[in-house]
Structures are given as structure tokens and as C-alpha cells.
Amino acid sequence: MQFEIDITMRMNSGSRGGDNFLLRSRFATTDRALVLFGPSGSGKTLSLKAIAGLLTPDDGHIRVNGKTIFDARQGVNIPTRERRVGYVFQNYALFPHLTVRENVGFGLRGLFGRLSSVAERRVRELVHIFGLDRVADLRPGALSGGQQQRAALARALAPEPELLLLDEPFSALDQPLRLRMRTELARTLERFAIPMIMVTHDSDEMASFAEAVVVYRDGAVVGVHSTGGQPEHRASVTRMVQQEVALAYDM
Amino acid sequence: MQLSWLSLDDSLLSAPLLLTLKVAGLATLAALVLGVAAAYLLARRRVPFRELLDALCTLPLVMPPTVLGYYLLVIIGRRGVLGQWLQESLGITLMFTWQGAVIAATVVAFPLVFKSARAALEGVGREYEDAARTLGQGELSVFLRVSLPLAFRGVLAGTMLAFARAMGEFGATLMVAGNLPGRTQTLSLAVYSAVQAGDDVLANTLVLLISLVCVVILMATSRLIQPKY
């Protein structure tokens, strides 16, 4: 994946007496698995939302595989629905009024019409791959945390996105489950061979997924580290980032 | 209290009842579409003069019905801004017709749909709508497949209240549509006429009828308001 982002965004919190947050997000990478790392409120999630088109930056550009999806100067801003990104929200945002099966199939049909037989087969397959057969006709409210995460992933992958965006996918899970789902997610990502960008503030998660790490602090990118596609370099990159972050917290 | 269905001429009850159901039903439908549309615009879209528009949409709830009726006369009356044009170019008269009563009832019922629909839509988590967008859905699809189903109970509750309000509408209807038996005389107007004429039997029956319908609607509404998810 070729990925390039260079955006500026001013967030006005309004009610808190003109407290402005300035996001300056800028990096480029060719790695397939990218982790945006940093403390809460450092601008990671805002960057992820800008990539998905859920927020519009004030200035700059975003390019994926040579395709410009946003460019303020050229007036390019491809709407979210055409960006072909899968998005897994922090608390999964599964549609509470639909069953697991309907959630997974949501992106495979438009406003009118029904699922095609091809789409129906894909839903069945995904439900099976993610071990959701037994809960397929239940609403999300009846699911465990792990099942909810699997359903959210299946839903995001169903329309075959070109890029998967994950916003702290483990933060809604208990610690023991978190470890298990981490291994599971790593295997899933391998199986679907899809480029991904993950937001996290957990350095263990970073170590399990990252081919490249982008470190955020106070709304700006303070470091970009790549393993150069060599998984054995992950440990050293992780150590480097941890040192960098420790320094940042010291200040 | 004297109360006897049998002693009454059938049409004295059925004519105003059927007319009321027709007028209130159509007015509720119109208020539902307009109220939800206005609620969506104010809850989810960037519109200028948001506070002013919100106040205007709520105004019919607090203004005296006679004032509303007067405004309607100014707009759709024979010499009204819109009324004159309708009369001259399309040959449509709204004054003293049941269609005029529908318009009056729509105006008074509208804020009830608008208020509850807006609160319900604002209660829908934005992440659900964003999730639908990332799944390739356009704005109309996001609204009809996600926002509206999740706001459904609030919208429905507002619609029931709007129907009850439209059924009981008196003041604005009287000014716009008059009180013509068999043509524009709805239940609440019939009650007034019956009392004026000293016909206690008819008044009692009409009053019980309208009370019954309103109680049923309110009970159904309070049941619907309870959250489901």
C-alpha cells in the first residue's frame, strides 16, 4: 500500500471557551499494516476519521495507492460512501435494530432491493468464518464483547474494502479476551490480506500488528518508524517507540 | 346524564365522526412527513437561522388557535396571498371546505411531530450513521435505513399525539373551514353546536366518543415511548 497524508484540521470545542485543538497530521508509508500510536487526545482518531471522510480537514491532501481521495487545493473530497474503506468503531457501532446477519449484509445492498444471491452467499461465508453461526439471527445487544468485535469486522469486510480502519478495536474488551482477540484479529487480517490502519494507545497491540508505527503527540506526528516489512524488526521498533513515548511523558 | 345511541339519528354521529377521522388522518399524515423532514434538517443538516426556524416550527403549539386561524385566512383566504392565486389560476377554494380543515389541523399537529422527531433523531448515535456511510450508503439511505428506524418510537409517539391533537382541533378549523354540518363540522365543532342547541343527548354521546378515542391514543403512546434497545 502506498499511503500519503498531509492534513491540517482545526477543531473548535466551542463551549469550552474557545479552546482550540490543532491537528497537523503528516506522513507517508508503503507498509501494509500501519499503527497510529499515542496517548488519548493526541489526534489519532481524528486522523482516522479524516481518512474515512467522516471529518473534512481544513487543508492538505490524502492519497491512497496513487488515488487522491482528498485535496483541499484541488477541491477533491470523495464522499465516505465511495472511499471503499472498512471502519471498525471503538464500540463497534453495530446497528441495534438489525440482526447480526443483517448487520453483515448491510453494505451489500442499497436503499432499495434485496441481497443478490452472490451477496447472500458472502454473508453466509463471513458469518461462518467469524464463528457467528449460532448468533446470526440475534440482535447485537445479545452478543458478548468478542462476538460483537467479530460481527463488526465481518460487516466492515463484507463490501470488500480496499483499506481497513480500526479505531482501538480492543478497548471495549476485558483483558483476557483482549489477548485472545488480538491473536484472532492478526490471523484474520492475514487471511483477508487487506491493508490496514489501526489506532491504539497500547504498546503490546502495536507490537503485534505494526509494520510501521506513526507516533502522535498533542495533535502532531512526532515520529514514523518502519520495520521495513521484516516482522523480526517489530521488537526493536516497539522498544524505540516506547523510549520515545517515555521521553515525551517525562516532559 | 342522558345517554342513548338509539334515540339519535345515525348521521348525527357518523357524519362528524367520519369527517373527523378523515381530516385528522390526512392532517396527521401531512404533519408526519413535514415534521420529520423539518426535524431531520434541524437535527442533522447545516441550516442558517437554526434557532429562528426551531421557534417558528414550535410556534403553533403555543399560539392561540384563533391566531393561527387568522394567519391561515391571511395566507389561504379568498383574498389571501396564496388563496387568491389558487382561486384565480387553478380554481381551487380552500375556505369552508374539508380540505381547509385538513390544513388547519396540519398546522396545529405539526409541532408535536416535529418536537418528538427532533429529540428522537438527536438521540441517534452519530457513529451508527457514520458506520452506514463507510458501508457505502448515501445520505437518503443512511436516514431511511438507520436514523429513522432508530428514532422510530419517538416519531411514532409524536404522530399519535399529533393525531389526537388534530382530532380535537377547534379554533383554527372554525375560522378557516367554518361549522357546516355534513361538510366541515368535525366532532369538536359538533359538540359546540349540540351544546348551543341544547341537545344534551347528542353532546354527551359526542363527548364520550371523542374522550374514548383520546384515552386509547394516549395509552398506546405511553406504551410506545418505552425504549426497546
XYZ file of C-alpha atoms in Angstrom, chain A residues 54 80-81 85 87 89 91 93-97 106-107 109-111 139 155 159, chain B residues 127-128 130-138 140-141 144-146 149-150 228-229:
40
model
C -16.118 11.306 8.216
C -17.165 8.379 2.513
C -19.514 6.003 0.692
C -12.814 1.839 3.443
C -14.221 1.024 9.526
C -15.501 1.693 15.531
C -17.515 0.416 20.466
C -21.463 0.711 16.357
C -23.373 -2.390 15.293
C -26.893 -1.435 14.220
C -29.000 -2.317 17.278
C -32.220 -2.727 15.284
C -25.820 -4.006 5.367
C -23.181 -2.720 2.937
C -27.281 -3.647 -0.809
C -28.549 -0.142 -1.405
C -31.661 1.592 -0.154
C -29.542 -8.574 17.716
C -19.624 -6.172 8.498
C -18.214 -4.964 0.799
C -21.495 6.508 14.903
C -24.369 4.406 13.561
C -21.101 7.099 10.126
C -20.916 3.295 10.063
C -23.597 3.234 7.361
C -21.639 5.805 5.338
C -18.464 3.707 5.472
C -20.605 0.801 4.237
C -21.266 2.670 1.004
C -24.637 4.233 1.804
C -25.767 7.667 0.581
C -31.049 9.168 1.983
C -30.177 5.543 2.646
C -34.147 5.618 5.939
C -32.154 2.518 6.933
C -30.506 3.751 10.143
C -35.626 3.105 12.354
C -33.614 4.044 15.452
C -36.638 -1.149 23.199
C -32.891 -1.483 22.600
